[in-house]
XYZ file of C-alpha atoms in Angstrom:
391
model
C 23.893 -32.446 -66.988
C 22.179 -29.592 -68.839
C 25.165 -27.311 -68.126
C 27.530 -29.941 -69.551
C 25.505 -30.076 -72.771
C 25.441 -26.297 -73.017
C 29.207 -25.869 -72.804
C 29.834 -28.373 -75.602
C 27.252 -26.599 -77.762
C 29.077 -23.317 -77.110
C 32.399 -24.903 -78.054
C 30.982 -26.342 -81.292
C 29.443 -22.976 -82.271
C 32.737 -21.274 -81.453
C 34.679 -23.626 -83.725
C 32.217 -23.065 -86.571
C 32.357 -19.272 -86.190
C 36.152 -19.229 -86.109
C 36.333 -21.477 -89.176
C 34.292 -18.975 -91.195
C 36.262 -15.978 -89.941
C 39.538 -17.817 -90.592
C 38.819 -17.595 -94.314
C 40.798 -14.340 -94.130
C 43.939 -16.502 -94.423
C 42.814 -17.705 -97.851
C 43.633 -14.220 -99.164
C 46.841 -15.361 -100.876
C 44.721 -17.749 -102.986
C 41.948 -15.222 -103.590
C 44.461 -12.458 -104.370
C 45.764 -14.373 -107.422
C 42.224 -14.202 -108.843
C 41.758 -10.578 -107.733
C 45.078 -9.464 -109.262
C 44.184 -11.029 -112.616
C 40.723 -9.437 -112.768
C 41.473 -6.011 -111.273
C 45.137 -5.464 -112.165
C 46.324 -4.610 -108.640
C 49.998 -5.324 -107.874
C 51.654 -7.403 -105.132
C 52.056 -4.424 -102.807
C 48.368 -3.476 -103.112
C 47.282 -7.088 -102.553
C 49.451 -7.196 -99.432
C 47.916 -3.924 -98.236
C 44.363 -5.305 -98.532
C 45.288 -8.281 -96.364
C 47.401 -6.268 -93.932
C 44.793 -3.546 -93.427
C 42.163 -6.231 -92.791
C 44.278 -7.555 -89.923
C 44.913 -4.064 -88.536
C 41.221 -3.095 -88.599
C 40.234 -6.454 -87.115
C 42.594 -6.101 -84.155
C 41.905 -2.408 -83.540
C 38.142 -3.036 -83.456
C 38.699 -6.008 -81.151
C 40.043 -3.645 -78.455
C 36.691 -1.823 -78.549
C 34.508 -4.939 -78.857
C 36.390 -6.698 -76.047
C 35.483 -3.900 -73.633
C 31.938 -3.762 -74.990
C 31.372 -7.522 -74.681
C 30.587 -7.669 -70.905
C 27.859 -5.018 -71.343
C 26.470 -5.983 -74.750
C 26.615 -9.770 -74.138
C 28.068 -12.399 -76.538
C 25.135 -12.894 -78.924
C 24.693 -9.225 -79.806
C 28.425 -8.612 -80.147
C 28.889 -11.591 -82.466
C 25.767 -10.661 -84.485
C 27.178 -7.187 -85.220
C 30.306 -8.923 -86.479
C 28.290 -11.279 -88.691
C 26.482 -8.438 -90.449
C 29.681 -6.426 -90.982
C 31.673 -9.420 -92.255
C 29.101 -10.425 -94.849
C 28.459 -6.815 -95.913
C 32.161 -6.323 -96.588
C 32.268 -9.078 -99.188
C 29.011 -7.883 -100.707
C 30.504 -4.414 -101.169
C 33.738 -5.879 -102.565
C 31.711 -7.764 -105.180
C 30.854 -4.405 -106.770
C 34.433 -3.109 -106.763
C 35.394 -4.373 -110.264
C 38.621 -2.404 -110.994
C 38.241 -0.048 -108.010
C 41.050 -0.730 -105.535
C 39.565 1.691 -102.983
C 36.192 -0.064 -102.995
C 37.942 -3.415 -102.574
C 39.875 -1.944 -99.649
C 36.710 -0.522 -98.090
C 34.770 -3.764 -98.439
C 37.272 -6.443 -97.455
C 39.730 -4.513 -95.304
C 37.359 -2.154 -93.507
C 33.894 -3.726 -93.272
C 34.955 -7.381 -93.104
C 37.817 -6.416 -90.809
C 35.288 -4.783 -88.453
C 33.206 -7.957 -88.627
C 36.117 -10.173 -87.598
C 37.001 -7.733 -84.807
C 33.527 -7.944 -83.274
C 33.200 -11.709 -83.690
C 36.667 -13.129 -82.897
C 36.881 -12.197 -79.219
C 33.455 -13.646 -78.372
C 34.082 -17.417 -78.792
C 37.467 -17.145 -77.095
C 36.139 -15.332 -74.030
C 33.010 -17.466 -73.746
C 34.889 -20.774 -73.991
C 37.403 -19.793 -71.313
C 34.521 -19.125 -68.909
C 32.941 -22.510 -69.596
C 36.276 -24.407 -69.307
C 38.407 -22.467 -66.767
C 40.630 -25.382 -65.709
C 42.215 -26.140 -69.121
C 43.109 -22.699 -70.418
C 45.751 -23.746 -72.940
C 43.826 -26.579 -74.569
C 40.479 -24.762 -74.611
C 42.092 -21.617 -76.013
C 43.587 -23.775 -78.749
C 40.289 -25.503 -79.509
C 38.253 -22.297 -79.524
C 40.543 -20.606 -82.055
C 41.447 -23.804 -83.902
C 38.861 -23.207 -86.575
C 40.330 -19.798 -87.385
C 43.498 -21.492 -88.605
C 41.573 -24.123 -90.530
C 39.130 -21.793 -92.261
C 41.553 -21.105 -95.086
C 41.726 -24.823 -95.931
C 38.038 -24.941 -96.797
C 37.825 -21.517 -98.412
C 41.000 -22.006 -100.502
C 39.505 -25.162 -101.994
C 36.211 -23.367 -102.707
C 38.034 -20.402 -104.288
C 40.113 -22.659 -106.533
C 37.044 -24.618 -107.653
C 35.129 -21.408 -108.406
C 38.119 -19.956 -110.275
C 38.629 -23.069 -112.412
C 34.877 -23.162 -113.133
C 35.130 -19.691 -114.707
C 32.723 -18.198 -112.167
C 32.937 -14.416 -112.068
C 34.815 -12.921 -109.126
C 31.904 -10.572 -108.376
C 29.399 -13.420 -108.147
C 31.714 -15.450 -105.926
C 32.272 -12.576 -103.475
C 28.545 -11.844 -103.353
C 27.553 -15.448 -102.680
C 30.262 -15.932 -100.071
C 29.248 -12.764 -98.226
C 25.598 -13.840 -97.954
C 26.327 -17.446 -96.908
C 28.984 -16.413 -94.383
C 26.676 -13.861 -92.741
C 23.858 -16.403 -92.335
C 26.149 -19.037 -90.793
C 27.788 -16.527 -88.459
C 24.409 -15.336 -87.209
C 23.381 -18.932 -86.464
C 26.600 -19.449 -84.469
C 26.154 -16.154 -82.618
C 22.746 -17.283 -81.354
C 24.396 -20.220 -79.535
C 27.062 -18.204 -77.689
C 26.449 -17.278 -74.047
C 28.354 -17.361 -70.747
C 27.542 -19.185 -67.501
C 26.070 -17.122 -64.668
C 28.715 -14.897 -63.034
C 28.786 -13.068 -59.688
C 28.664 -9.278 -59.883
C 32.174 -9.110 -58.346
C 33.627 -10.192 -61.701
C 32.767 -6.811 -63.209
C 35.270 -4.782 -61.222
C 37.346 -2.232 -63.096
C 40.865 -3.291 -64.151
C 43.683 -1.315 -62.435
C 45.690 0.816 -64.905
C 48.996 -0.725 -63.756
C 47.954 -4.054 -65.271
C 48.037 -2.645 -68.815
C 51.787 -1.973 -68.665
C 53.154 -4.832 -66.551
C 55.724 -7.380 -67.778
C 53.198 -9.997 -68.896
C 51.445 -7.544 -71.212
C 54.662 -5.996 -72.566
C 56.504 -9.238 -73.341
C 53.358 -10.902 -74.685
C 52.828 -7.981 -77.072
C 56.458 -8.127 -78.225
C 56.256 -11.850 -78.938
C 52.899 -11.469 -80.674
C 54.262 -8.749 -82.969
C 57.416 -10.639 -83.935
C 55.747 -13.988 -84.554
C 52.791 -12.610 -86.485
C 54.831 -10.093 -88.517
C 56.879 -12.957 -89.915
C 53.908 -15.308 -90.232
C 51.669 -12.773 -91.954
C 54.446 -11.737 -94.326
C 54.616 -15.387 -95.386
C 50.899 -16.196 -95.498
C 49.995 -12.914 -97.201
C 52.343 -13.760 -100.077
C 52.447 -17.539 -99.768
C 51.012 -18.518 -103.148
C 53.453 -16.274 -105.026
C 56.335 -17.234 -102.714
C 56.073 -20.982 -103.312
C 55.550 -20.506 -107.047
C 58.858 -18.641 -107.002
C 60.355 -21.780 -105.417
C 59.235 -23.856 -108.398
C 55.698 -24.962 -107.531
C 52.880 -24.773 -110.053
C 49.725 -22.728 -109.485
C 47.785 -25.834 -108.431
C 50.618 -26.941 -106.134
C 50.672 -23.432 -104.643
C 47.004 -23.802 -103.662
C 47.903 -27.083 -101.975
C 50.754 -25.296 -100.153
C 48.308 -22.663 -98.847
C 46.038 -25.429 -97.612
C 49.022 -27.204 -95.993
C 50.002 -23.985 -94.205
C 46.442 -23.805 -92.935
C 46.534 -27.415 -91.728
C 49.699 -26.619 -89.786
C 48.155 -23.415 -88.470
C 44.935 -25.120 -87.359
C 46.571 -28.154 -85.747
C 49.087 -25.899 -83.982
C 46.360 -24.122 -82.076
C 45.299 -27.336 -80.386
C 48.764 -28.869 -79.969
C 50.440 -25.707 -78.630
C 47.558 -25.292 -76.190
C 48.226 -28.805 -74.920
C 51.969 -28.011 -74.708
C 51.296 -24.817 -72.749
C 49.271 -26.724 -70.163
C 52.317 -28.969 -69.655
C 55.354 -26.627 -69.773
C 53.939 -23.107 -69.425
C 55.403 -19.950 -70.917
C 58.680 -21.494 -72.124
C 56.569 -22.738 -75.034
C 56.589 -19.157 -76.400
C 60.330 -18.893 -77.226
C 60.224 -22.508 -78.449
C 57.518 -21.614 -80.989
C 59.523 -18.611 -82.198
C 62.684 -20.707 -82.479
C 60.823 -23.251 -84.617
C 59.792 -20.490 -87.023
C 63.406 -19.252 -87.197
C 64.819 -22.694 -87.978
C 62.143 -23.390 -90.595
C 62.803 -20.052 -92.308
C 66.532 -20.780 -92.317
C 65.970 -24.152 -94.035
C 63.653 -22.428 -96.524
C 66.464 -20.015 -97.429
C 69.224 -22.610 -97.778
C 67.169 -25.529 -99.150
C 66.991 -26.503 -102.802
C 63.916 -26.332 -105.078
C 62.521 -29.679 -103.854
C 58.735 -29.952 -103.938
C 58.642 -32.204 -100.865
C 60.984 -29.959 -98.875
C 59.025 -26.802 -99.740
C 55.729 -28.390 -98.694
C 57.150 -29.750 -95.419
C 58.624 -26.352 -94.555
C 55.360 -24.583 -95.393
C 53.582 -26.939 -92.989
C 56.078 -26.151 -90.215
C 55.751 -22.411 -90.876
C 51.985 -22.738 -90.428
C 52.486 -24.807 -87.276
C 54.775 -22.240 -85.634
C 52.585 -19.333 -86.799
C 49.480 -20.874 -85.222
C 51.191 -20.887 -81.821
C 50.819 -17.097 -81.613
C 47.029 -17.304 -81.310
C 47.080 -19.784 -78.455
C 50.113 -19.115 -76.293
C 49.676 -15.384 -75.604
C 45.968 -15.805 -74.922
C 46.757 -18.682 -72.560
C 49.469 -16.665 -70.769
C 47.080 -13.753 -70.189
C 44.235 -16.058 -69.105
C 46.643 -17.750 -66.672
C 48.207 -14.564 -65.272
C 45.017 -12.545 -64.606
C 41.434 -13.131 -63.405
C 39.284 -14.434 -66.272
C 36.968 -11.405 -66.220
C 39.994 -9.280 -67.262
C 40.542 -11.351 -70.401
C 38.170 -9.669 -72.891
C 39.761 -6.284 -72.125
C 43.438 -7.307 -71.858
C 43.899 -9.832 -74.646
C 42.712 -7.476 -77.423
C 45.458 -5.032 -76.384
C 48.082 -7.744 -76.830
C 46.347 -8.771 -80.060
C 46.722 -5.217 -81.343
C 50.395 -6.079 -81.934
C 49.091 -8.627 -84.437
C 47.207 -5.818 -86.186
C 50.348 -3.708 -86.477
C 52.185 -6.741 -87.827
C 49.344 -7.338 -90.273
C 49.650 -3.850 -91.714
C 53.427 -4.065 -92.059
C 54.262 -7.714 -92.766
C 52.343 -8.622 -95.958
C 52.818 -5.152 -97.497
C 56.577 -5.128 -96.796
C 56.891 -8.686 -98.099
C 55.085 -7.802 -101.335
C 56.951 -4.503 -101.748
C 60.382 -6.129 -101.209
C 59.420 -8.715 -103.834
C 58.470 -5.946 -106.268
C 61.771 -4.144 -105.628
C 64.210 -7.067 -105.536
C 62.475 -9.595 -107.775
C 62.636 -12.258 -105.045
C 61.144 -13.114 -101.633
C 64.593 -14.010 -100.295
C 65.135 -10.607 -98.676
C 61.711 -10.810 -97.018
C 62.520 -14.205 -95.517
C 65.857 -12.926 -94.207
C 64.032 -10.081 -92.444
C 61.665 -12.630 -90.818
C 64.586 -14.777 -89.695
C 66.360 -11.859 -88.027
C 63.302 -10.470 -86.218
C 61.978 -13.782 -84.894
C 65.393 -15.065 -83.781
C 66.105 -11.922 -81.724
C 62.647 -12.154 -80.127
C 63.069 -15.853 -79.317
C 66.335 -15.158 -77.486
C 64.870 -12.222 -75.535
C 61.678 -14.040 -74.512
C 63.611 -17.107 -73.434
C 65.711 -14.882 -71.167
C 62.511 -13.243 -69.786
C 60.333 -16.371 -69.660
C 59.876 -16.193 -65.874
C 58.246 -12.770 -66.256
C 55.395 -14.446 -68.152
C 54.645 -16.961 -65.395
C 53.591 -14.554 -62.647
C 50.069 -14.498 -61.257
C 48.401 -11.101 -60.879
C 47.999 -10.064 -57.230
C 45.411 -7.320 -56.650
């Protein structure tokens, strides 16, 4: 009975931690404020967001391998300090783009990288029989974090609070809450046999290669959209207030997707991956050909968030299903690194194409092409993602 109580406490702490870290997706709302106060352009704003994602995923490769030795609480605590310190440093940036980049992209990115892998790995060990659903629940908060933070940012902005004071207060509060969550994260007792070294062949087999390809394609397109979402929907005719609502709606879709796609994976397996990519393709196509209808734009934004959120459940679930669970903290960050590469390229390319062409239409066409090709390829190779690792 005590063990049952412990695992639900771990799950609750995991959701809370991921909700705080998921505030990174509120960047398109925060960037409107940052651009007005600092004068940075769309390309620079996209670079801040993209570099954050790249640093986060690169650090996660290191922290994932460190986690079995350092243990969950210490790993997550390092992340909490780094995340909060990044926003504190950014609060002193004023008109310095480099200091903003160092604070949010580097320090906070390191913080997310140390913290993100911990709840996911810990929850899978407490709930090994429902990998898809538990993966979705444990990362569900990460998609929903932007809903809460976007609302807080908008309220602070409309209240004429200074950007510096907001960043400083958020950094301190976030660090305290993350540390409290970190204290509650631990794994059940494991036999020493679960610490065996992973064979090198595993790193380049079909599951890892196709998972990385799908992760890159889906997150490149999704991050291009979310990194420029506020500006993109305003271009479609929405007001600034409506654009904030659109960002929140994307986040609702993103958060709910992580639970729903996890449930779908437990029922139909890896075929859910090309289905999620196809949904993004169709939604992007309707976005390109649709008229400037407020209802249509908001519905499509919700579907874009829903298909984007699938990336953070399905590939983790595939890897957890295909390999022994004690491989997960080392293997999944390598697949997730494709998300980091997409994060560096997607938002920056989206913003730069907007600066060059005067419209986000070309950016959306690029997303449509990339995701459609990947959906077709991964549907053809779906059986390669189903195999169980045999030592």
